[in-house]
Amino acid sequence: MPVAGLLPHRAASAGARAIYRSVPLVGAWARLFHGGGGPETEEEEFPYADVPRPGRKWERKPYVTPMRVLIRRAKEERLARRENPCRVLEHPPDNGLLVPHLVAVAHQVHGAWESLLRGLTRLVEGDASIPVRRCRFCTEVHVGGAGHEIRTCEGSGSAARNALHVWRPGTVRDVVGFSYCYHLFDRVGKPRVVHKEKYDVPRLPAILELCIQAGVDVDRYPTKRRTRPVYSIEGRITDFEPDEEADADTGPSPAPSLLCSSSLPSRAAPVSLAPATAEAEQTEEEMTVSNLAARTLQSWLDMRSGAARLMRKYSVLTCGYCPEVQVGPKGHKVRMCKASKHQQRDGQHAWQEASIDDLVRPNYVWHVNAGRDDGVPLANELKRYYGKAPAVVELCVRAGAPVPAQYRSMMRLDVMPPARDEYDLVA
């Protein structure tokens, strides 16, 4: 006889299985009640996602790869170095060569980056003229006619203003944020930039530097392309490939033929893949505002997805306490960190593996529903009913682009905020 108040194990397990089988029916009835008859594959592919909360300023960013995995990789590399002190690095891009199947991806990311900048310029400063506001004292951005009244300002004098923002007109630079880094002419031979070279080495957007290291050729930023892998002698990279000046003195070098005949693509490939041409600009001028917004939003999604693929092979580092980013196998030595605990590091950065949000900052803004009057700003009392989205997504959606599936839950499209005189009546 079982104890009173307790169920047998078989009955409990049978009841649990029955409840588990009934959960999909509840979800189906909920979708039918709300009018959503879309396929279930989209919901499974893009689960519910909310805006990530910003970390505290004195805390370090979370590691992309767990520390246990990093320690295990370091031990395996140290053991392989002891067993074979002099070895040829076989796997690109560690050996100085390009990854063949990622060269086309790099050109696509570079083309999407240029298309994104052209589209945002037309949407903000062109015929569409979608208003963008930026706070005068902090980095808050708002896409819409009137700035919101949500008290989230942390800038200078925010306590006297009760954390209210002071809005001023914004530009394209406020909509999308690209982190800058130092350009590396030779990412394998000289992967670090020392403090004395901080004014001599040019800086460029990190997404562009990633594309250059992955195979895109830009005249303003030359880089060294190798045709032979490098050697690792007791952990130090040694290059036995002759210099270009010596090759020019001795005679023609087989490097161009090797580059064209090998698995690496030819230098004529960027012409067909990069959309930064006069024909592309003419087609964009003939587009309507909604079509231009949809194309700009697709360029944003393609750029982020392509950059995430490149980051799996080409290492991108970020500081654990500040937004500094460096594309390359090692971080630079420039003492410019002013974040938490920088005195203990003598101003140097605490480098760790970067994520796609460190490379291309999403810059989340408050979402304004399409049917809402632009003259009425968002209220601070109703901020829990408002959603958020990256500034690029919000700008393109307001211009007529469809909402991407991965941002629907974040924008809270299924939530109807109450009126100001009704918010205290809502449970």
Short mmCIF file of C-alpha atoms in Angstrom, two decimals:
data_model
loop_
_atom_site.label_atom_id
_atom_site.label_comp_id
_atom_site.label_asym_id
_atom_site.label_seq_id
_atom_site.Cartn_x
_atom_site.Cartn_y
_atom_site.Cartn_z
CA MET A 1 0.00 0.00 0.00
CA PRO A 2 1.61 3.28 -1.08
CA VAL A 3 2.04 6.16 1.29
CA ALA A 4 -0.86 8.65 1.25
CA GLY A 5 -0.19 11.64 -0.96
CA LEU A 6 2.24 9.82 -3.23
CA LEU A 7 1.53 8.29 -6.64
CA PRO A 8 3.05 5.06 -7.91
CA HIS A 9 6.02 5.44 -10.24
CA ARG A 10 4.17 3.93 -13.21
CA ALA A 11 1.20 6.26 -12.84
CA ALA A 12 3.43 9.31 -12.52
CA SER A 13 5.49 8.36 -15.58
CA ALA A 14 2.34 7.65 -17.60
CA GLY A 15 0.90 11.02 -16.66
CA ALA A 16 4.13 12.77 -17.61
CA ARG A 17 4.13 11.08 -21.00
CA ALA A 18 0.52 12.11 -21.59
CA ILE A 19 1.30 15.73 -20.72
CA TYR A 20 4.37 15.68 -22.99
CA ARG A 21 2.27 14.39 -25.89
CA SER A 22 -0.33 17.12 -25.34
CA VAL A 23 2.15 20.01 -25.44
CA PRO A 24 2.43 20.16 -29.26
CA LEU A 25 -1.40 20.27 -29.48
CA VAL A 26 -1.48 23.25 -27.12
CA GLY A 27 1.11 25.02 -29.27
CA ALA A 28 -0.86 24.24 -32.44
CA TRP A 29 -4.10 25.60 -30.90
CA ALA A 30 -2.22 28.72 -29.78
CA ARG A 31 -0.88 29.32 -33.30
CA LEU A 32 -4.36 28.77 -34.74
CA PHE A 33 -5.92 31.17 -32.19
CA HIS A 34 -3.40 33.93 -32.90
CA GLY A 35 -3.75 33.48 -36.63
CA GLY A 36 -0.27 32.04 -37.24
CA GLY A 37 -0.44 29.26 -39.76
CA GLY A 38 3.20 29.27 -40.79
CA PRO A 39 5.34 26.16 -40.94
CA GLU A 40 6.84 24.78 -37.75
CA THR A 41 10.29 24.62 -39.30
CA GLU A 42 10.80 28.37 -38.86
CA GLU A 43 9.93 28.18 -35.16
CA GLU A 44 12.29 25.28 -34.65
CA GLU A 45 15.06 26.95 -36.66
CA PHE A 46 14.73 30.31 -34.86
CA PRO A 47 13.64 29.75 -31.24
CA TYR A 48 12.63 32.50 -28.88
CA ALA A 49 15.42 35.02 -28.39
CA ASP A 50 15.45 38.18 -26.32
CA VAL A 51 17.87 41.08 -26.33
CA PRO A 52 21.09 40.05 -24.53
CA ARG A 53 21.63 42.03 -21.38
CA PRO A 54 24.80 44.10 -21.35
CA GLY A 55 27.40 42.94 -18.87
CA ARG A 56 28.73 45.04 -16.06
CA LYS A 57 31.65 47.28 -16.85
CA TRP A 58 33.94 45.67 -14.29
CA GLU A 59 33.21 42.11 -15.42
CA ARG A 60 34.94 40.29 -18.23
CA LYS A 61 33.09 39.23 -21.33
CA PRO A 62 32.01 35.57 -21.44
CA TYR A 63 34.30 33.25 -23.36
CA VAL A 64 33.04 32.03 -26.73
CA THR A 65 34.92 28.74 -26.30
CA PRO A 66 34.92 27.18 -22.80
CA MET A 67 38.12 27.49 -20.84
CA ARG A 68 38.47 23.72 -20.55
CA VAL A 69 38.56 23.39 -24.33
CA LEU A 70 41.17 26.14 -24.60
CA ILE A 71 43.39 24.48 -21.99
CA ARG A 72 43.10 21.13 -23.76
CA ARG A 73 44.05 22.69 -27.11
CA ALA A 74 47.07 24.41 -25.55
CA LYS A 75 48.28 21.13 -24.04
CA GLU A 76 47.90 19.28 -27.34
CA GLU A 77 49.79 22.01 -29.19
CA ARG A 78 52.59 22.00 -26.60
CA LEU A 79 52.88 18.21 -26.86
CA ALA A 80 53.01 18.30 -30.65
CA ARG A 81 55.72 20.97 -30.49
CA ARG A 82 57.85 18.81 -28.20
CA GLU A 83 57.49 15.72 -30.38
CA ASN A 84 58.30 17.56 -33.60
CA PRO A 85 60.11 20.88 -33.00
CA CYS A 86 60.65 21.56 -36.73
CA ARG A 87 57.57 20.95 -38.82
CA VAL A 88 55.69 22.36 -41.79
CA LEU A 89 52.33 23.83 -40.95
CA GLU A 90 49.86 21.98 -43.15
CA HIS A 91 46.49 23.57 -42.45
CA PRO A 92 45.61 27.04 -43.79
CA PRO A 93 45.41 29.82 -42.78
CA ASP A 94 47.94 29.04 -40.03
CA ASN A 95 50.57 28.22 -42.67
CA GLY A 96 50.16 31.57 -44.46
CA LEU A 97 48.01 30.30 -47.34
CA LEU A 98 44.41 31.11 -48.08
CA VAL A 99 41.53 28.75 -47.39
CA PRO A 100 40.33 27.94 -50.95
CA HIS A 101 36.62 27.47 -50.26
CA LEU A 102 36.41 30.69 -48.20
CA VAL A 103 37.78 33.07 -50.83
CA ALA A 104 34.41 33.33 -52.55
CA VAL A 105 32.75 33.84 -49.16
CA ALA A 106 35.14 36.71 -48.43
CA HIS A 107 34.21 38.41 -51.70
CA GLN A 108 30.52 37.96 -50.95
CA VAL A 109 30.94 39.49 -47.48
CA HIS A 110 32.88 42.40 -48.95
CA GLY A 111 30.18 42.97 -51.57
CA ALA A 112 27.41 42.76 -48.97
CA TRP A 113 29.29 45.27 -46.78
CA GLU A 114 29.49 47.79 -49.63
CA SER A 115 25.86 47.20 -50.60
CA LEU A 116 24.81 47.71 -46.98
CA LEU A 117 26.58 51.06 -46.73
CA ARG A 118 25.07 52.29 -50.01
CA GLY A 119 21.59 51.20 -48.99
CA LEU A 120 21.78 52.80 -45.54
CA THR A 121 23.03 56.05 -47.05
CA ARG A 122 20.02 56.21 -49.36
CA LEU A 123 17.56 55.29 -46.61
CA VAL A 124 18.88 57.83 -44.10
CA GLU A 125 20.11 60.68 -46.31
CA GLY A 126 18.37 59.99 -49.62
CA ASP A 127 14.78 60.02 -50.84
CA ALA A 128 13.40 57.91 -47.98
CA SER A 129 14.82 60.21 -45.25
CA ILE A 130 13.95 57.97 -42.33
CA PRO A 131 14.76 59.99 -39.19
CA VAL A 132 17.50 58.72 -36.90
CA ARG A 133 18.13 60.21 -33.47
CA ARG A 134 21.15 59.88 -31.21
CA CYS A 135 21.60 60.91 -27.61
CA ARG A 136 23.96 63.79 -27.04
CA PHE A 137 25.56 62.31 -23.92
CA CYS A 138 25.52 58.52 -24.53
CA THR A 139 25.47 55.99 -27.37
CA GLU A 140 21.70 55.43 -27.38
CA VAL A 141 20.11 55.53 -30.85
CA HIS A 142 16.44 55.75 -31.80
CA VAL A 143 14.93 55.19 -35.23
CA GLY A 144 11.76 57.25 -35.60
CA GLY A 145 10.32 60.73 -35.75
CA ALA A 146 10.47 61.57 -32.05
CA GLY A 147 12.95 60.24 -29.53
CA HIS A 148 11.62 58.00 -26.78
CA GLU A 149 11.17 58.95 -23.13
CA ILE A 150 12.63 55.77 -21.67
CA ARG A 151 15.06 56.67 -18.90
CA THR A 152 18.18 54.69 -19.79
CA CYS A 153 20.78 57.44 -20.23
CA GLU A 154 24.07 56.81 -18.47
CA GLY A 155 26.01 59.74 -19.91
CA SER A 156 27.28 62.95 -18.38
CA GLY A 157 24.73 64.69 -16.15
CA SER A 158 22.16 61.91 -16.43
CA ALA A 159 21.28 62.13 -12.73
CA ALA A 160 20.19 65.76 -13.10
CA ARG A 161 17.98 64.84 -16.09
CA ASN A 162 16.50 61.78 -14.34
CA ALA A 163 18.23 59.56 -16.93
CA LEU A 164 16.34 61.13 -19.84
CA HIS A 165 18.05 61.36 -23.22
CA VAL A 166 18.82 64.57 -25.10
CA TRP A 167 18.22 63.79 -28.75
CA ARG A 168 19.96 65.19 -31.78
CA PRO A 169 19.95 64.15 -35.48
CA GLY A 170 21.93 61.00 -36.26
CA THR A 171 23.78 59.69 -39.30
CA VAL A 172 24.57 56.36 -40.93
CA ARG A 173 27.50 55.87 -38.53
CA ASP A 174 25.02 55.77 -35.66
CA VAL A 175 22.89 53.06 -37.29
CA VAL A 176 25.60 50.46 -37.83
CA GLY A 177 28.81 50.19 -35.85
CA PHE A 178 31.93 48.60 -37.33
CA SER A 179 34.85 48.01 -35.01
CA TYR A 180 38.23 49.23 -36.26
CA CYS A 181 41.51 47.32 -36.06
CA TYR A 182 45.10 47.55 -37.30
CA HIS A 183 45.96 46.33 -40.78
CA LEU A 184 48.45 43.46 -40.99
CA PHE A 185 50.63 43.31 -44.09
CA ASP A 186 51.90 39.85 -43.15
CA ARG A 187 49.51 38.06 -40.78
CA VAL A 188 51.90 35.11 -40.25
CA GLY A 189 55.36 36.69 -40.41
CA LYS A 190 54.52 39.75 -38.26
CA PRO A 191 51.20 39.17 -36.51
CA ARG A 192 51.62 41.85 -33.81
CA VAL A 193 51.62 45.62 -33.86
CA VAL A 194 53.79 47.06 -31.09
CA HIS A 195 53.10 50.27 -29.20
CA LYS A 196 55.64 52.32 -31.17
CA GLU A 197 53.85 51.55 -34.44
CA LYS A 198 50.38 52.68 -33.41
CA TYR A 199 50.58 55.82 -35.60
CA ASP A 200 52.41 54.16 -38.48
CA VAL A 201 50.09 51.20 -39.12
CA PRO A 202 46.75 52.19 -40.71
CA ARG A 203 43.44 51.29 -39.09
CA LEU A 204 40.41 50.08 -41.02
CA PRO A 205 37.06 48.41 -40.30
CA ALA A 206 37.58 44.94 -38.86
CA ILE A 207 35.09 43.40 -41.30
CA LEU A 208 37.19 44.74 -44.19
CA GLU A 209 40.43 43.45 -42.64
CA LEU A 210 38.82 40.02 -42.25
CA CYS A 211 37.89 40.00 -45.94
CA ILE A 212 41.40 41.09 -46.94
CA GLN A 213 43.04 38.31 -44.93
CA ALA A 214 40.57 35.82 -46.43
CA GLY A 215 41.43 36.68 -50.04
CA VAL A 216 40.02 40.09 -51.07
CA ASP A 217 42.55 42.43 -52.70
CA VAL A 218 42.22 46.14 -51.86
CA ASP A 219 44.69 48.59 -53.40
CA ARG A 220 44.74 50.89 -50.36
CA TYR A 221 45.71 48.06 -48.02
CA PRO A 222 48.30 45.77 -49.62
CA THR A 223 48.97 42.38 -48.08
CA LYS A 224 51.42 39.56 -48.65
CA ARG A 225 50.15 36.45 -50.43
CA ARG A 226 52.21 33.29 -50.03
CA THR A 227 52.48 30.34 -52.38
CA ARG A 228 54.35 28.01 -49.99
CA PRO A 229 53.52 27.06 -46.40
CA VAL A 230 55.68 28.35 -43.56
CA TYR A 231 57.68 26.33 -41.03
CA SER A 232 57.31 26.22 -37.26
CA ILE A 233 60.68 25.80 -35.51
CA GLU A 234 60.23 25.46 -31.76
CA GLY A 235 57.10 27.58 -31.89
CA ARG A 236 58.59 30.34 -34.08
CA ILE A 237 57.32 30.92 -37.59
CA THR A 238 60.06 30.75 -40.24
CA ASP A 239 59.49 31.63 -43.86
CA PHE A 240 61.91 30.25 -46.49
CA GLU A 241 60.06 31.84 -49.39
CA PRO A 242 62.28 34.39 -51.23
CA ASP A 243 61.32 38.04 -51.22
CA GLU A 244 59.72 39.76 -54.20
CA GLU A 245 62.72 42.05 -54.73
CA ALA A 246 65.09 39.08 -55.01
CA ASP A 247 62.71 37.44 -57.47
CA ALA A 248 62.62 40.58 -59.60
CA ASP A 249 66.43 40.66 -59.77
CA THR A 250 66.91 36.99 -60.64
CA GLY A 251 64.10 36.75 -63.19
CA PRO A 252 60.47 35.77 -63.53
CA SER A 253 59.05 33.84 -60.61
CA PRO A 254 56.64 30.92 -60.90
CA ALA A 255 54.46 32.40 -58.15
CA PRO A 256 51.77 33.83 -60.49
CA SER A 257 51.44 30.55 -62.34
CA LEU A 258 51.31 28.62 -59.10
CA LEU A 259 48.66 30.99 -57.79
CA CYS A 260 46.49 30.54 -60.85
CA SER A 261 46.98 26.80 -61.28
CA SER A 262 46.56 25.86 -57.63
CA SER A 263 43.34 25.57 -55.70
CA LEU A 264 43.44 29.30 -54.93
CA PRO A 265 41.22 31.50 -57.11
CA SER A 266 42.66 33.95 -59.58
CA ARG A 267 42.80 37.69 -59.02
CA ALA A 268 40.08 38.24 -61.61
CA ALA A 269 37.48 36.64 -59.32
CA PRO A 270 36.57 39.82 -57.36
CA VAL A 271 35.30 41.51 -60.52
CA SER A 272 32.35 39.17 -60.93
CA LEU A 273 31.51 38.86 -57.23
CA ALA A 274 31.78 42.42 -55.91
CA PRO A 275 28.59 44.45 -56.54
CA ALA A 276 30.32 47.84 -56.21
CA THR A 277 29.89 48.74 -59.88
CA ALA A 278 28.09 51.44 -61.80
CA GLU A 279 25.44 48.98 -62.95
CA ALA A 280 24.62 48.00 -59.38
CA GLU A 281 24.30 51.66 -58.40
CA GLN A 282 21.95 52.32 -61.32
CA THR A 283 19.72 49.40 -60.36
CA GLU A 284 19.61 50.65 -56.76
CA GLU A 285 18.59 54.11 -57.94
CA GLU A 286 15.71 52.63 -59.92
CA MET A 287 14.45 50.62 -56.92
CA THR A 288 11.56 51.65 -54.75
CA VAL A 289 12.10 52.39 -51.08
CA SER A 290 10.62 49.06 -49.93
CA ASN A 291 12.72 47.04 -52.39
CA LEU A 292 15.84 48.95 -51.40
CA ALA A 293 15.10 48.32 -47.72
CA ALA A 294 14.61 44.59 -48.37
CA ARG A 295 17.88 44.41 -50.29
CA THR A 296 19.74 46.34 -47.60
CA LEU A 297 18.38 44.05 -44.90
CA GLN A 298 19.40 40.98 -46.90
CA SER A 299 22.91 42.44 -47.29
CA TRP A 300 23.06 42.85 -43.50
CA LEU A 301 22.06 39.23 -42.93
CA ASP A 302 24.44 37.92 -45.61
CA MET A 303 27.33 39.96 -44.22
CA ARG A 304 26.84 38.64 -40.68
CA SER A 305 26.38 35.02 -41.74
CA GLY A 306 29.38 35.14 -44.09
CA ALA A 307 31.57 36.83 -41.46
CA ALA A 308 30.61 34.13 -38.96
CA ARG A 309 31.79 31.49 -41.46
CA LEU A 310 35.09 33.30 -41.94
CA MET A 311 35.63 33.61 -38.19
CA ARG A 312 35.60 29.82 -37.84
CA LYS A 313 38.94 29.68 -39.69
CA TYR A 314 40.43 33.19 -39.42
CA SER A 315 40.91 34.17 -35.81
CA VAL A 316 39.40 37.42 -34.55
CA LEU A 317 40.26 38.63 -31.05
CA THR A 318 38.61 41.16 -28.79
CA CYS A 319 39.46 42.71 -25.46
CA GLY A 320 37.64 41.15 -22.53
CA TYR A 321 36.85 44.55 -21.00
CA CYS A 322 36.58 47.05 -23.89
CA PRO A 323 35.24 46.91 -27.48
CA GLU A 324 38.69 46.81 -29.14
CA VAL A 325 39.00 44.16 -31.90
CA GLN A 326 42.01 42.78 -33.77
CA VAL A 327 41.83 40.44 -36.77
CA GLY A 328 44.77 38.04 -36.80
CA PRO A 329 46.38 35.19 -34.89
CA LYS A 330 47.52 37.50 -32.06
CA GLY A 331 46.37 40.74 -30.50
CA HIS A 332 48.38 43.94 -30.80
CA LYS A 333 50.60 45.39 -28.07
CA VAL A 334 49.33 48.96 -28.20
CA ARG A 335 48.66 50.22 -24.69
CA MET A 336 45.32 51.92 -25.24
CA CYS A 337 42.88 50.04 -22.97
CA LYS A 338 41.08 52.27 -20.46
CA ALA A 339 38.56 49.75 -19.16
CA SER A 340 38.42 47.97 -15.83
CA LYS A 341 41.72 46.76 -14.35
CA HIS A 342 43.81 48.36 -17.10
CA GLN A 343 46.35 49.54 -14.52
CA GLN A 344 47.22 45.92 -13.75
CA ARG A 345 47.83 45.25 -17.47
CA ASP A 346 49.80 48.46 -18.09
CA GLY A 347 47.11 49.60 -20.52
CA GLN A 348 47.29 46.46 -22.66
CA HIS A 349 44.21 44.56 -23.73
CA ALA A 350 43.05 41.23 -22.31
CA TRP A 351 42.64 39.38 -25.59
CA GLN A 352 40.16 36.56 -26.06
CA GLU A 353 38.14 35.01 -28.86
CA ALA A 354 35.61 37.40 -30.42
CA SER A 355 32.02 36.79 -31.44
CA ILE A 356 30.14 38.15 -34.42
CA ASP A 357 28.59 40.87 -32.23
CA ASP A 358 32.10 42.10 -31.34
CA LEU A 359 33.03 42.32 -35.01
CA VAL A 360 29.77 43.95 -36.16
CA ARG A 361 27.98 45.65 -33.28
CA PRO A 362 24.19 45.22 -33.64
CA ASN A 363 23.37 48.44 -31.73
CA TYR A 364 19.94 47.47 -30.39
CA VAL A 365 17.16 50.10 -30.47
CA TRP A 366 13.57 50.13 -29.26
CA HIS A 367 11.06 48.82 -31.78
CA VAL A 368 8.12 51.04 -32.76
CA ASN A 369 5.04 49.32 -34.18
CA ALA A 370 4.02 50.24 -37.72
CA GLY A 371 0.56 51.47 -36.71
CA ARG A 372 1.81 53.73 -33.94
CA ASP A 373 1.70 57.51 -34.30
CA ASP A 374 5.22 58.89 -34.65
CA GLY A 375 4.25 62.03 -32.74
CA VAL A 376 3.72 60.06 -29.51
CA PRO A 377 7.06 58.98 -27.99
CA LEU A 378 7.57 55.68 -26.22
CA ALA A 379 6.68 55.90 -22.53
CA ASN A 380 9.01 54.83 -19.76
CA GLU A 381 6.15 53.16 -17.86
CA LEU A 382 5.44 50.80 -20.79
CA LYS A 383 9.00 49.77 -21.61
CA ARG A 384 8.42 46.14 -20.61
CA TYR A 385 5.88 45.86 -23.45
CA TYR A 386 8.27 47.18 -26.11
CA GLY A 387 10.64 45.02 -28.10
CA LYS A 388 14.08 45.70 -29.47
CA ALA A 389 15.95 45.02 -32.67
CA PRO A 390 19.28 45.96 -34.29
CA ALA A 391 19.20 49.49 -35.66
CA VAL A 392 19.70 48.24 -39.23
CA VAL A 393 16.73 45.85 -38.92
CA GLU A 394 14.51 48.53 -37.38
CA LEU A 395 15.44 51.04 -40.07
CA CYS A 396 14.75 48.62 -42.93
CA VAL A 397 11.48 47.41 -41.40
CA ARG A 398 10.24 50.98 -41.07
CA ALA A 399 11.14 51.50 -44.73
CA GLY A 400 8.98 48.56 -45.82
CA ALA A 401 11.16 45.44 -45.57
CA PRO A 402 9.65 42.24 -44.13
CA VAL A 403 10.62 41.32 -40.58
CA PRO A 404 13.24 38.53 -40.47
CA ALA A 405 12.14 35.36 -38.69
CA GLN A 406 15.05 35.40 -36.21
CA TYR A 407 14.06 38.87 -34.88
CA ARG A 408 10.29 38.43 -34.51
CA SER A 409 10.39 37.29 -30.92
CA MET A 410 12.93 39.95 -30.03
CA MET A 411 10.74 42.71 -31.48
CA ARG A 412 7.64 41.43 -29.59
CA LEU A 413 5.31 41.80 -32.53
CA ASP A 414 2.59 39.81 -30.76
CA VAL A 415 2.45 42.18 -27.75
CA MET A 416 -0.02 45.06 -27.71
CA PRO A 417 1.09 47.73 -25.21
CA PRO A 418 -1.70 49.37 -23.19
CA ALA A 419 -2.36 53.08 -23.09
CA ARG A 420 -0.63 55.31 -20.58
CA ASP A 421 -3.72 55.58 -18.39
CA GLU A 422 -4.19 51.81 -18.44
CA TYR A 423 -0.75 50.43 -17.61
CA ASP A 424 -1.47 50.25 -13.86
CA LEU A 425 -4.57 48.17 -14.57
CA VAL A 426 -2.68 45.46 -16.43
CA ALA A 427 -1.54 42.50 -14.35
#
